[in-house]
Short mmCIF file of C-alpha atoms and ligand atoms in Angstrom, two decimals:
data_model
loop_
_atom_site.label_atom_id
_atom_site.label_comp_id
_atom_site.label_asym_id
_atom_site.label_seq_id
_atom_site.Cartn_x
_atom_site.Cartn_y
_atom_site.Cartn_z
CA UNK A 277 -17.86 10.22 36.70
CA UNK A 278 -19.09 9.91 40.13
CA UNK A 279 -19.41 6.03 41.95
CA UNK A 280 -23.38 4.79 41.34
CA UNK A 281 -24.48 4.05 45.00
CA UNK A 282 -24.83 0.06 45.75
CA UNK A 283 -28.12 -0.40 45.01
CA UNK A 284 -27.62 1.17 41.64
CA UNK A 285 -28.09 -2.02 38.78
CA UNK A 286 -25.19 -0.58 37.04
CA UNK A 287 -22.48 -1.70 39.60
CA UNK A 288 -23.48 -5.35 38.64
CA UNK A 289 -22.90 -4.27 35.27
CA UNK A 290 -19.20 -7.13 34.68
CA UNK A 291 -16.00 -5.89 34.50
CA UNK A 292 -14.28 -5.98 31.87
CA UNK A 293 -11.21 -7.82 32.52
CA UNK A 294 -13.94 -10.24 33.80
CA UNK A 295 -15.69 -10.36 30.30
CA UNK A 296 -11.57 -10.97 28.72
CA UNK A 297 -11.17 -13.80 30.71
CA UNK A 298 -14.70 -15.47 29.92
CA UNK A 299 -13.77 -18.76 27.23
CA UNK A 300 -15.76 -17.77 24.01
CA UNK A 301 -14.43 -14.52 24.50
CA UNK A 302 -10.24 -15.37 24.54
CA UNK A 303 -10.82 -17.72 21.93
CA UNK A 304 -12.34 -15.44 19.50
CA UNK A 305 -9.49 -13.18 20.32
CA UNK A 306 -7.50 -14.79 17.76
CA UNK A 307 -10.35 -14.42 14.52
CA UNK A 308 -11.27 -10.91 16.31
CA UNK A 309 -8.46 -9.37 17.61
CA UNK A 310 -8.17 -7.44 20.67
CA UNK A 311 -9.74 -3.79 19.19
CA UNK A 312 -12.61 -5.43 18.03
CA UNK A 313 -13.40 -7.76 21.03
CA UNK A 314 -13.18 -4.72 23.38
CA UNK A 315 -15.01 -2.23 21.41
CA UNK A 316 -17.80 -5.70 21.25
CA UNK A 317 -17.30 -5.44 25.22
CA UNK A 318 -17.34 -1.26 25.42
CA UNK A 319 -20.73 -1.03 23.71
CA UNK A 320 -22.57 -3.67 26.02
CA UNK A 321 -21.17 -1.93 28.91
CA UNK A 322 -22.32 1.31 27.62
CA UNK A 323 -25.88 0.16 26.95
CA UNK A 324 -26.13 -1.71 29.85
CA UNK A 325 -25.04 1.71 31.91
CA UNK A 326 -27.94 3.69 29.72
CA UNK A 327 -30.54 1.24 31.15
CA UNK A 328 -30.83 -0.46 27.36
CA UNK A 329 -29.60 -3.61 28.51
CA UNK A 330 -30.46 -5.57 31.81
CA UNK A 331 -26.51 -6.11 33.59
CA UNK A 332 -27.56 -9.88 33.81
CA UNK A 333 -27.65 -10.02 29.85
CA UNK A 334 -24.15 -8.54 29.17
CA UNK A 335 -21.96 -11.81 29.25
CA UNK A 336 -24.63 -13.70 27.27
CA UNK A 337 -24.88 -10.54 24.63
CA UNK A 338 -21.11 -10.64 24.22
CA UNK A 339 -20.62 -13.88 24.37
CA UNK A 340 -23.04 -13.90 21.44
CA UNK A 341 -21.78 -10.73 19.25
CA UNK A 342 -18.41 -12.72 19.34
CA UNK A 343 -19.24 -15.73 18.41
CA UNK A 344 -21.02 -14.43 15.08
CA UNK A 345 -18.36 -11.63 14.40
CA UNK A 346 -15.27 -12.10 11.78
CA UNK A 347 -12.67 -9.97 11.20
CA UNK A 348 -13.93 -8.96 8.34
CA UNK A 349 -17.49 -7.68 7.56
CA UNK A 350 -18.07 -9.63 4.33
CA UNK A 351 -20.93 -11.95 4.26
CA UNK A 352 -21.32 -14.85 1.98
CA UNK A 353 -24.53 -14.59 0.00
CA UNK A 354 -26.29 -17.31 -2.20
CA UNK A 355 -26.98 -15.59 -5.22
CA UNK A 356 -30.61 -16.85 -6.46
CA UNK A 357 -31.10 -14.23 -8.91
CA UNK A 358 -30.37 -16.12 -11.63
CA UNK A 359 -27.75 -13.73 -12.96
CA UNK A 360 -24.43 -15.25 -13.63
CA UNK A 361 -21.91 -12.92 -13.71
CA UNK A 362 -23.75 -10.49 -10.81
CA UNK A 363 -21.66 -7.25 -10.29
CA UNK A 364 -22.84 -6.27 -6.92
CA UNK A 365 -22.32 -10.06 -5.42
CA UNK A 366 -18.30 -9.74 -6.54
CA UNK A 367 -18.90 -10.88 -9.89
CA UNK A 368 -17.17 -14.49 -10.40
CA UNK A 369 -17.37 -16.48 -7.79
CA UNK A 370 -13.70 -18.51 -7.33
CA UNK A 371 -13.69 -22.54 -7.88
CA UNK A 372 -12.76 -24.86 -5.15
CA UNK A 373 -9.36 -25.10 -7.06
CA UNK A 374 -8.32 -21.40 -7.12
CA UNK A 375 -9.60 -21.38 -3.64
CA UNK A 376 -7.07 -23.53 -2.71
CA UNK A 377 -4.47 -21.65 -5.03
CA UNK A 378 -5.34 -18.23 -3.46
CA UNK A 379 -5.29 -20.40 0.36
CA UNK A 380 -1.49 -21.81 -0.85
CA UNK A 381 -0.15 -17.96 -2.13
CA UNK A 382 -1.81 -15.72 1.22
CA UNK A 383 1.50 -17.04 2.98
CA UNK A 384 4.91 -16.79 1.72
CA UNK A 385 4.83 -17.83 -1.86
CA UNK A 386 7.10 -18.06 -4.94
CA UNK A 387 5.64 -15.69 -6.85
CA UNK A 388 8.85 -14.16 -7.85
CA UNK A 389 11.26 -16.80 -6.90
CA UNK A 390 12.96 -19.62 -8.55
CA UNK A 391 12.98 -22.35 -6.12
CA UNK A 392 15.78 -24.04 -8.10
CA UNK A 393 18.63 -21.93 -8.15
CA UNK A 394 17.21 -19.58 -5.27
CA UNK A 395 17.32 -16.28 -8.20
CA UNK A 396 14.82 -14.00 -8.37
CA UNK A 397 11.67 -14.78 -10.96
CA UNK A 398 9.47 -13.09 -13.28
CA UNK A 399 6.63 -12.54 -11.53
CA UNK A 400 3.37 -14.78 -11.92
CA UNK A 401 5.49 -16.43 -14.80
CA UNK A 402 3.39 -19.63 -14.51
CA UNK A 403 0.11 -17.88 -14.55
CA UNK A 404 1.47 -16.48 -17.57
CA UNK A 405 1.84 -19.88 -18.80
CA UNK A 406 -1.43 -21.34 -17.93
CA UNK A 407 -2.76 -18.36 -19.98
CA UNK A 408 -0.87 -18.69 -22.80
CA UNK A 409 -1.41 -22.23 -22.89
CA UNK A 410 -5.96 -21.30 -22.59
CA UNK A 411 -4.89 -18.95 -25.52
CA UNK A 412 -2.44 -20.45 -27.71
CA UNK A 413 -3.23 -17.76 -30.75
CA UNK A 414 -1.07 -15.15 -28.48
CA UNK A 415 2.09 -14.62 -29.00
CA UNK A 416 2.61 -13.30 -25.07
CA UNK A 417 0.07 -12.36 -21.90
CA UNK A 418 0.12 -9.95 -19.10
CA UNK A 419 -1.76 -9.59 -16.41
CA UNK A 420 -2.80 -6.77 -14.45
CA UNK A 421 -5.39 -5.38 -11.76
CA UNK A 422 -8.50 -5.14 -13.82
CA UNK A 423 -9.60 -4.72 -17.12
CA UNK A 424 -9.72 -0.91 -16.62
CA UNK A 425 -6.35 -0.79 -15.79
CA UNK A 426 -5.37 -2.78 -18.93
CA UNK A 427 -7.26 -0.40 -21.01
CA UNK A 428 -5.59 2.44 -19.40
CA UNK A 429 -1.51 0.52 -19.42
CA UNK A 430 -2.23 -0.19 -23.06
CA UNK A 431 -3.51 3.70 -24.52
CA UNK A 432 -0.86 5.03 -21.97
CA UNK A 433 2.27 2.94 -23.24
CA UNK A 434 0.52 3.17 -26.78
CA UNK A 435 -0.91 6.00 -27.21
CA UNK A 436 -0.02 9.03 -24.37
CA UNK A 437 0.34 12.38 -26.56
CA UNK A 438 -1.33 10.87 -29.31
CA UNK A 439 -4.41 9.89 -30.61
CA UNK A 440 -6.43 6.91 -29.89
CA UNK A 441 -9.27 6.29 -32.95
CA UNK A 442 -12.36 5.05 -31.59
CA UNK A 443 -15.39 4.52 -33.86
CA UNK A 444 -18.58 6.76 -32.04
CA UNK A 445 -20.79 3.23 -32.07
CA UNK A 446 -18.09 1.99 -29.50
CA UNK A 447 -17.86 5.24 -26.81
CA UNK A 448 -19.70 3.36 -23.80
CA UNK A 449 -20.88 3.57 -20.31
CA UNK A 450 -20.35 0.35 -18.48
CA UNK A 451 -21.87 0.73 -14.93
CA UNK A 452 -21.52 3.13 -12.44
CA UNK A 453 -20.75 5.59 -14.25
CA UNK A 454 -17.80 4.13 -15.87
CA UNK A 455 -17.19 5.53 -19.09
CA UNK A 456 -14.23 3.86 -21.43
CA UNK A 457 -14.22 7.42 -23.30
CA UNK A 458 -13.33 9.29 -20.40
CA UNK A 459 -10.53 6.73 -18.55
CA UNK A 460 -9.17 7.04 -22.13
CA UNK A 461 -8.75 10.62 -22.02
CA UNK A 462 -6.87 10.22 -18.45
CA UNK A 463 -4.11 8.91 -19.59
CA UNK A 464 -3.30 12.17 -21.75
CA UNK A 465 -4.22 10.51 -25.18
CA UNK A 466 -6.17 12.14 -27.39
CA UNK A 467 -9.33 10.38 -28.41
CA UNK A 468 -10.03 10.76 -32.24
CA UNK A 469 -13.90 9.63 -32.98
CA UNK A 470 -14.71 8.60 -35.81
CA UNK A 471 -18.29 7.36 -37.78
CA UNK A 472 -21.58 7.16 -36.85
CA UNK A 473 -23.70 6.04 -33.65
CA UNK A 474 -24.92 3.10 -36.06
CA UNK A 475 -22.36 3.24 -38.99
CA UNK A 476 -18.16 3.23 -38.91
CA UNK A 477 -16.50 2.73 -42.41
CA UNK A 478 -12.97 1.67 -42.90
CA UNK A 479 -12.25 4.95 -44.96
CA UNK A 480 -13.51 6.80 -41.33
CA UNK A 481 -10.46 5.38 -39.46
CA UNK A 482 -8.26 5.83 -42.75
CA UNK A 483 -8.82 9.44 -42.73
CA UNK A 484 -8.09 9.60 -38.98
CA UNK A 485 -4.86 7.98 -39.58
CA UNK A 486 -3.80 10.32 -42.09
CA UNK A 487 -4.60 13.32 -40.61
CA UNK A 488 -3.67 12.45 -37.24
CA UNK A 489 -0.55 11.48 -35.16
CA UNK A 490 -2.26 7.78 -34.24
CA UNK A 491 -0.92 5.25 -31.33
CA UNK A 492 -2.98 2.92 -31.50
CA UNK A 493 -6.97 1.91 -32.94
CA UNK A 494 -9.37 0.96 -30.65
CA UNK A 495 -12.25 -1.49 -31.18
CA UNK A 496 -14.43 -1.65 -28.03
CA UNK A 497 -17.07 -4.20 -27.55
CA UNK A 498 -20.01 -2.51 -26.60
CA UNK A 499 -20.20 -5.12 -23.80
CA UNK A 500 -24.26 -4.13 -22.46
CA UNK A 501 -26.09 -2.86 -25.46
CA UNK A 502 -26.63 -3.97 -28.88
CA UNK A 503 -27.42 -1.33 -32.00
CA UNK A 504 -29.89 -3.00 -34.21
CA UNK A 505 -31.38 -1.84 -37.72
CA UNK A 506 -29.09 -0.13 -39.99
CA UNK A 507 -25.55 -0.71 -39.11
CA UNK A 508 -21.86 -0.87 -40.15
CA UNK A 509 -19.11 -1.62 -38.36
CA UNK A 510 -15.58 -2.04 -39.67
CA UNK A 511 -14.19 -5.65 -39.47
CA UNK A 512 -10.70 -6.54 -37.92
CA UNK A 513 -9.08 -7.50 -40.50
CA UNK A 514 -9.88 -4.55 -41.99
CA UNK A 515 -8.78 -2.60 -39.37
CA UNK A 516 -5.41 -4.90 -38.87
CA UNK A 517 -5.11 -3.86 -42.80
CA UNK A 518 -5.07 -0.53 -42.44
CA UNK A 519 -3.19 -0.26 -39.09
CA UNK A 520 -0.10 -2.53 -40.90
CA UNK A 521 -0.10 0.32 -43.79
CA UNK A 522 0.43 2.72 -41.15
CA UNK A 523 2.23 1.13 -38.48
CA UNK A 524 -0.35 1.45 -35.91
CA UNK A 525 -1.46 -1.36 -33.39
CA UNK A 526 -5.34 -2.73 -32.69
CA UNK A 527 -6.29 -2.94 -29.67
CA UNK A 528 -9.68 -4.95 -29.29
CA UNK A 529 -11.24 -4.89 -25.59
CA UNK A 530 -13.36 -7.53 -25.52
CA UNK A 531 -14.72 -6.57 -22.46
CA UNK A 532 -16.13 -9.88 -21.16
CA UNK A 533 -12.86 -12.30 -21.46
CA UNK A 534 -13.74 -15.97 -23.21
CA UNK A 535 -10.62 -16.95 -24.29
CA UNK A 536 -12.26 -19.45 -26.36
CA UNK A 537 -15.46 -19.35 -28.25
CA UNK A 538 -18.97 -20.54 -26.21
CA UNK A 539 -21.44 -21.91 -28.51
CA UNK A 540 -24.04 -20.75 -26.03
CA UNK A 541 -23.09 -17.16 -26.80
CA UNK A 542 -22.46 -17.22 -30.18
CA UNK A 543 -22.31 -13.26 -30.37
CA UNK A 544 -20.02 -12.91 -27.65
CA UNK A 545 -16.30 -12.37 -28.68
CA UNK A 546 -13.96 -14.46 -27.49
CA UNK A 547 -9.86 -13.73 -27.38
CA UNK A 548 -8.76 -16.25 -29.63
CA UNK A 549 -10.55 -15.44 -32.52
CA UNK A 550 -10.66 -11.79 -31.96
CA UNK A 551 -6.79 -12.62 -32.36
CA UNK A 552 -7.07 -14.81 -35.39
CA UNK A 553 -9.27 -12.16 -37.05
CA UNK A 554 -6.75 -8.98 -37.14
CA UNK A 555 -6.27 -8.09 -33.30
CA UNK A 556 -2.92 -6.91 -32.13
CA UNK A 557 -3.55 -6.62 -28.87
CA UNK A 558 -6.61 -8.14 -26.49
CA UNK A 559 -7.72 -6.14 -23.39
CA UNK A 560 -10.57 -8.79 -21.34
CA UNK A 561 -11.82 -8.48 -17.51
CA UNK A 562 -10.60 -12.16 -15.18
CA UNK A 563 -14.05 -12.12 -13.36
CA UNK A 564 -16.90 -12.08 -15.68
CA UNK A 565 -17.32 -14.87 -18.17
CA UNK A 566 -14.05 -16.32 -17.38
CA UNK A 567 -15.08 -16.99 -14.27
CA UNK A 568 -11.54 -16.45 -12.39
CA UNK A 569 -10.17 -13.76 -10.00
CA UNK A 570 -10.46 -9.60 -10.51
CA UNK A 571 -7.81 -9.43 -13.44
CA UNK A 572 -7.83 -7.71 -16.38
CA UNK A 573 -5.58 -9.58 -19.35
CA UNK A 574 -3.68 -8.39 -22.50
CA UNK A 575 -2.84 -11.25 -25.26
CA UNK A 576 -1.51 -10.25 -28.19
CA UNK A 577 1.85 -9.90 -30.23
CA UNK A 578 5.05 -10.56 -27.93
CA UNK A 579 6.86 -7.17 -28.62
CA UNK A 580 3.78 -5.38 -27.79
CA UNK A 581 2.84 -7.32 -24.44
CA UNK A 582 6.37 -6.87 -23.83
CA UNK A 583 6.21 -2.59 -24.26
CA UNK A 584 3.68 -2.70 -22.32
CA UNK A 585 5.14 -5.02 -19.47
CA UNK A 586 8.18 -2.93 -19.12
CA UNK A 587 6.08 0.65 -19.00
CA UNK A 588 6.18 2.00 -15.41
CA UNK A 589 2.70 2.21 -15.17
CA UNK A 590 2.88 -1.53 -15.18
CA UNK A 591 4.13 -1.45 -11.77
CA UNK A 592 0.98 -0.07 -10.28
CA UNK A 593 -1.22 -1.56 -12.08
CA UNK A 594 -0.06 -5.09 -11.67
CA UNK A 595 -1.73 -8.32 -10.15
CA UNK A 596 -1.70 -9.46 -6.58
CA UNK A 597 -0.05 -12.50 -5.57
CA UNK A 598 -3.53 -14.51 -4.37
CA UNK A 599 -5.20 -13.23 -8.27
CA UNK A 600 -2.83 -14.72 -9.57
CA UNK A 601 -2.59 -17.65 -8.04
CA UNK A 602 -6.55 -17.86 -8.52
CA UNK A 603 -6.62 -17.19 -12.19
CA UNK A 604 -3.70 -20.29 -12.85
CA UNK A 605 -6.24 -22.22 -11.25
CA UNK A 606 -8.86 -20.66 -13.12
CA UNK A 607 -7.60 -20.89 -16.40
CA UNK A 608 -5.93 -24.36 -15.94
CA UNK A 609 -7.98 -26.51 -13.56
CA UNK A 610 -11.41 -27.58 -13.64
CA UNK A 611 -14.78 -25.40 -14.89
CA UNK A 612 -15.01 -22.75 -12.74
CA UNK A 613 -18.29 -21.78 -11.30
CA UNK A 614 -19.70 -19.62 -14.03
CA UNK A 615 -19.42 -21.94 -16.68
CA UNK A 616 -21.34 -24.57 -14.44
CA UNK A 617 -24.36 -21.89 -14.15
CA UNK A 618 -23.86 -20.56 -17.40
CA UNK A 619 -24.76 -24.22 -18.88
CA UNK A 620 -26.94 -24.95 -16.06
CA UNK A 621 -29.21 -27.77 -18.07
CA UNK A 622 -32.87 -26.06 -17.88
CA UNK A 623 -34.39 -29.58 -16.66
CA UNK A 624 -31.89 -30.34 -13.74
CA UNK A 625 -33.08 -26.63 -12.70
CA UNK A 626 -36.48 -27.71 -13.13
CA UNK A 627 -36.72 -30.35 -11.07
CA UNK A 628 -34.39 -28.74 -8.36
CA UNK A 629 -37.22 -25.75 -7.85
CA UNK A 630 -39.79 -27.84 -8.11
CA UNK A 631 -38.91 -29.75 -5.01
CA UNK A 632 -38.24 -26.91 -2.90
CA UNK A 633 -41.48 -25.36 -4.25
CA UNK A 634 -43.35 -28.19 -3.53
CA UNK A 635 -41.87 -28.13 0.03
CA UNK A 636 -42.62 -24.53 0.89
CA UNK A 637 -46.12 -24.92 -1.17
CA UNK A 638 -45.03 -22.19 -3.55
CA UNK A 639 -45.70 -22.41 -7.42
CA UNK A 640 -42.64 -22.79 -9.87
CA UNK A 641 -42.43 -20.41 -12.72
CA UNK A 642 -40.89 -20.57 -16.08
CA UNK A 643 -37.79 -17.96 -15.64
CA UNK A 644 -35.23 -16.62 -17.92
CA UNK A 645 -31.23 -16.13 -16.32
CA UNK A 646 -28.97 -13.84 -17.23
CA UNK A 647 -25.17 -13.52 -18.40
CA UNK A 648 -24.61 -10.16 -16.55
CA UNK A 649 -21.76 -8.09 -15.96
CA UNK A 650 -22.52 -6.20 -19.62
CA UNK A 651 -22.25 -9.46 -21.24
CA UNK A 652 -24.35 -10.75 -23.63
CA UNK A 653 -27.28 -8.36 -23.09
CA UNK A 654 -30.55 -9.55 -24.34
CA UNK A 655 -29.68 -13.29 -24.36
CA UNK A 656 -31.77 -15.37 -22.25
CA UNK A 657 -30.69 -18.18 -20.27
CA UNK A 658 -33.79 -20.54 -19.81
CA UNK A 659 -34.65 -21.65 -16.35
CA UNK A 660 -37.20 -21.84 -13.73
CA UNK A 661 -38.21 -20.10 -10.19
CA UNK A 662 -39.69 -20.43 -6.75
CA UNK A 663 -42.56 -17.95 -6.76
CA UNK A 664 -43.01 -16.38 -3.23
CA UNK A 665 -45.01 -13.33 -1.76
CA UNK A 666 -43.05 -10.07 -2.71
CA UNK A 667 -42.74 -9.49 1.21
CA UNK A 668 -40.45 -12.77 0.96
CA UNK A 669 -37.52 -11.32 -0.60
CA UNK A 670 -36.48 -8.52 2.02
CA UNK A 671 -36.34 -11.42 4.89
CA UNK A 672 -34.02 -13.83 2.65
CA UNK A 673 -31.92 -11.43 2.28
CA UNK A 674 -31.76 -10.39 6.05
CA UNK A 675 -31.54 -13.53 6.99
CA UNK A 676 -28.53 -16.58 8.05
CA UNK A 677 -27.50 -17.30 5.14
CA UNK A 678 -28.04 -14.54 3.37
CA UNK A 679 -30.57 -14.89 -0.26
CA UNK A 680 -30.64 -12.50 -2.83
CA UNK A 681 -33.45 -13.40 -5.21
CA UNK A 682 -35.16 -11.77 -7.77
CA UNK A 683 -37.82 -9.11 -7.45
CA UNK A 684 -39.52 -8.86 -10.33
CA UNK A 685 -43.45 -8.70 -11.05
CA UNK A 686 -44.48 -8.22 -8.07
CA UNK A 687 -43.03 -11.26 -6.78
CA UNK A 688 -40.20 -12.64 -5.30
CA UNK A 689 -38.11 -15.25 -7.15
CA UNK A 690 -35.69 -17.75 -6.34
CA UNK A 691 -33.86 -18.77 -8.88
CA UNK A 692 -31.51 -21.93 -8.29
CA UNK A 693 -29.03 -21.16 -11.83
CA UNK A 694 -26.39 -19.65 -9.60
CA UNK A 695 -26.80 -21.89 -6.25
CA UNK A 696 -24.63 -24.83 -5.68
CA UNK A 697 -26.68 -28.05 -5.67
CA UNK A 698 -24.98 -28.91 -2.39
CA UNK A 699 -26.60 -25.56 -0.83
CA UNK A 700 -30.21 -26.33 -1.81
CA UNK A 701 -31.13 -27.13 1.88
CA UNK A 702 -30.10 -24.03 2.88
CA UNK A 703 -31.81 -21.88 0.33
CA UNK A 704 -34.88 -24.13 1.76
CA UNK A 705 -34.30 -23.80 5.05
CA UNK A 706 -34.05 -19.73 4.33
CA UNK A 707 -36.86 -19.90 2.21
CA UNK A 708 -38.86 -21.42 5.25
CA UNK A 709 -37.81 -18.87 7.69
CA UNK A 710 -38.53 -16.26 5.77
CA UNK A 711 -41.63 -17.59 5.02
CA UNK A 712 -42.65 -18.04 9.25
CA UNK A 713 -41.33 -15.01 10.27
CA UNK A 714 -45.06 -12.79 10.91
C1 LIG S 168 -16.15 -4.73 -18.08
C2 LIG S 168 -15.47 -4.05 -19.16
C3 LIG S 168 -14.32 -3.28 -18.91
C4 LIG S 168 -13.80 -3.07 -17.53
O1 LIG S 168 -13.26 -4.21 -16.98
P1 LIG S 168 -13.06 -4.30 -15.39
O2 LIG S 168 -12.40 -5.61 -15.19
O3 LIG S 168 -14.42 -4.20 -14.79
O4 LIG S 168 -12.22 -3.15 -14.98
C5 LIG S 168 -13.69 -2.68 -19.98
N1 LIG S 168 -14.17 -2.80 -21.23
C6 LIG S 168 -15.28 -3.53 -21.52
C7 LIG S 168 -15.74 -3.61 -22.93
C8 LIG S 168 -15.98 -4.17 -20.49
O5 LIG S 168 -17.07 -4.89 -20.76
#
């Protein structure tokens, strides 16, 4: 590249050693670190040299970039949807506790260690504790990556070479894509279906299991549709009944992982009683109604846990240190978030929007929550919303903090179920820029 001649603007464009040394810009070297601040640095430079950017404006610009930047793009968003359990928003999001918990294991942690004698420990032993103790009905617990991958370490360990029966009203997509039938058939078990769409008998899984070389029986609940009308499906104990006679486990996934029964959702199984009620095995996902980390969980009889915990699939499957550490605090400390918003009293919502409504000017409608994440489809969760201009919802979300509300008749609504009390200044504050933006 040839030298611009003196008068050109670009030589006053600053150097960057210059731009290194400036304050803001060493001290976000430590969030940033050094690839990031210089490619920050690289692009001014560059659009200054294009004539984009004036070569007086470069320090400010960078200055700037830096001081908004993190090491990682992730941006909080306040989720005003009204959905609880919101699968593109991360699902769950973590309680103040396992916050701390996940804060306390990112360092060096004894997550296999036994402070006392200095010996190597199970791994995540007391997380296995705190879940045992949430679900007393088990006889053991393991914990592992996601609920996907506890489907797939239980019909692997159980089932690989064999056949898994699975009743035809229970083959489901999840999202994305994701169907149970076909991570199944990864593993190299067979899957054996057997019934209707609306009607499985007990004499359907009966005949599978004698004409079939069976590892295990699989009851899937079909987490984000419901079959009404004329229907049949064959009850645990049943199941457990017939799986006994032929020394064959059940496996239940429960999909949505209460370990405990809500009364708000009375049609949403939980794992204790799916236990009680014939279950030899529990498969259930950490971040939806549970409200802790990613995880996925198997409860169920000790020697079973215990195959499965000692299959070398189990190895790549298993939980990180920080999930861990969140879900102890999940399972053992206070409500986590999703409980909160789950039993979100309908009045204290009420006269939350109605304030901010009455500060923007904007109308508050009656509006209905969900549970989300495939769980408890059709139930509504009774609340109220903000009612701006459709035009609204495209700025909140674009905007510092980031909104996501509800577009839905035409109309853009802000729903406060799944927004911290403490944050309803913000939400206002975003709800008024958005609003004054032309
Ligand atoms: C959500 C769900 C899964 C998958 O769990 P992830 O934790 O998302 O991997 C499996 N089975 C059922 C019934 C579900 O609802």
């Amino acid at each position: 590249m040839s030298k611009p001649p003196v008068t050109d603007p670009r030589r006053r464009i600053p150097r960057t050693d210059t731009l290194l040394a400036l304050p803001a810009v060493s001290d976000a070297r430590v969030r940033l670190g050094d690839n990031a601040i210089r490619d920050i640095i690289r692009r001014t430079q560059d659009s200054a040299r294009r004539g984009d950017t004036p070569p007086e404006d470069v320090e400010r610009i960078i200055v700037e970039s830096v001081s908004g930047s993190y090491a990682s793009s992730s941006r909080a968003v306040l989720n005003a949807t009204g959905v609880v359990v919101h699968t593109n928003l991360g699902r769950a999001p973590l309680s103040p506790a396992a916050l701390d918990a996940v804060v306390a294991a990112s360092g060096y942690v004894d997550v296999e260690l036994d402070l006392e004698t200095g010996a190597r420990s199970k791994r995540g032993a007391t997380t296995r504790a705190a879940l045992l103790r949430a679900c007393p009905a088990a006889g053991d617990a393991l914990m592992v990556n996601n609920g996907a991958a506890a489907l797939v370490l239980a019909t692997t360990a159980l089932a690989a070479g064999r056949a898994v029966v699975i009743s035809r009203g229970e083959m489901i997509e999840i999202g994305a894509g994701f169907r149970l039938t076909e991570l199944i058939a990864s593993t190299g078990a067979r899957l054996y279906e057997v019934g209707t769409t609306n009607r499985t008998h007990a004499h359907d899984y009966a005949d599978a299991l004698t004409s079939d070389d069976v590892g295990a029986i699989l009851k899937v609940h079909p987490s984000n549709f419901r079959v009404e009308g004329f229907t049949s499906e064959t009850s645990l104990a049943e199941l457990r009944t017939l799986g006994r006679a032929y020394g064959v486990p059940v496996v239940a996934d429960i999909g949505s992982g209460l370990l405990q029964p809500d009364p708000l959702l009375p049609d949403e199984p939980d794992a204790t009683t799916t236990l009680d009620s014939g279950a030899d095995l529990v498969i259930a996902s950490g971040d939806k109604l549970l409200g802790g980390p990613q995880a996925g969980l198997l409860f169920g009889d000790a020697a079973l846990v215990q195959r499965l915990a000692k299959h070398p699939l189990a190895r790549a499957v298993r939980a990180d240190k920080l999930a861990l550490a969140a879900m102890e605090a999940t399972v053992g400390g206070p409500r986590p978030p999703v409980w909160n918003h789950l039993h979100a009293d309908p009045g204290a919502l009420r006269v939350r929007a109605e304030s901010l409504g009455a500060a923007v000017g904007f109308p508050v409608v009656a509006h209905d929550g969900r549970v989300g994440g495939g769980g408890a489809p059709g139930v509504p969760l009774p609340g109220w919303a903000i009612r701006l201009p459709v035009a609204t919802a495209a700025r909140l979300r674009l905007g510092e903090p980031a909104v996501l509300p509800r577009v839905h008749d035409d109309a853009c609504l802000v729903d406060l179920r799944c927004v911290p009390e403490a944050d309803d200044p913000r939400v206002l504050a975003a709800i008024r820029r958005a609003l004054d933006e032309p």
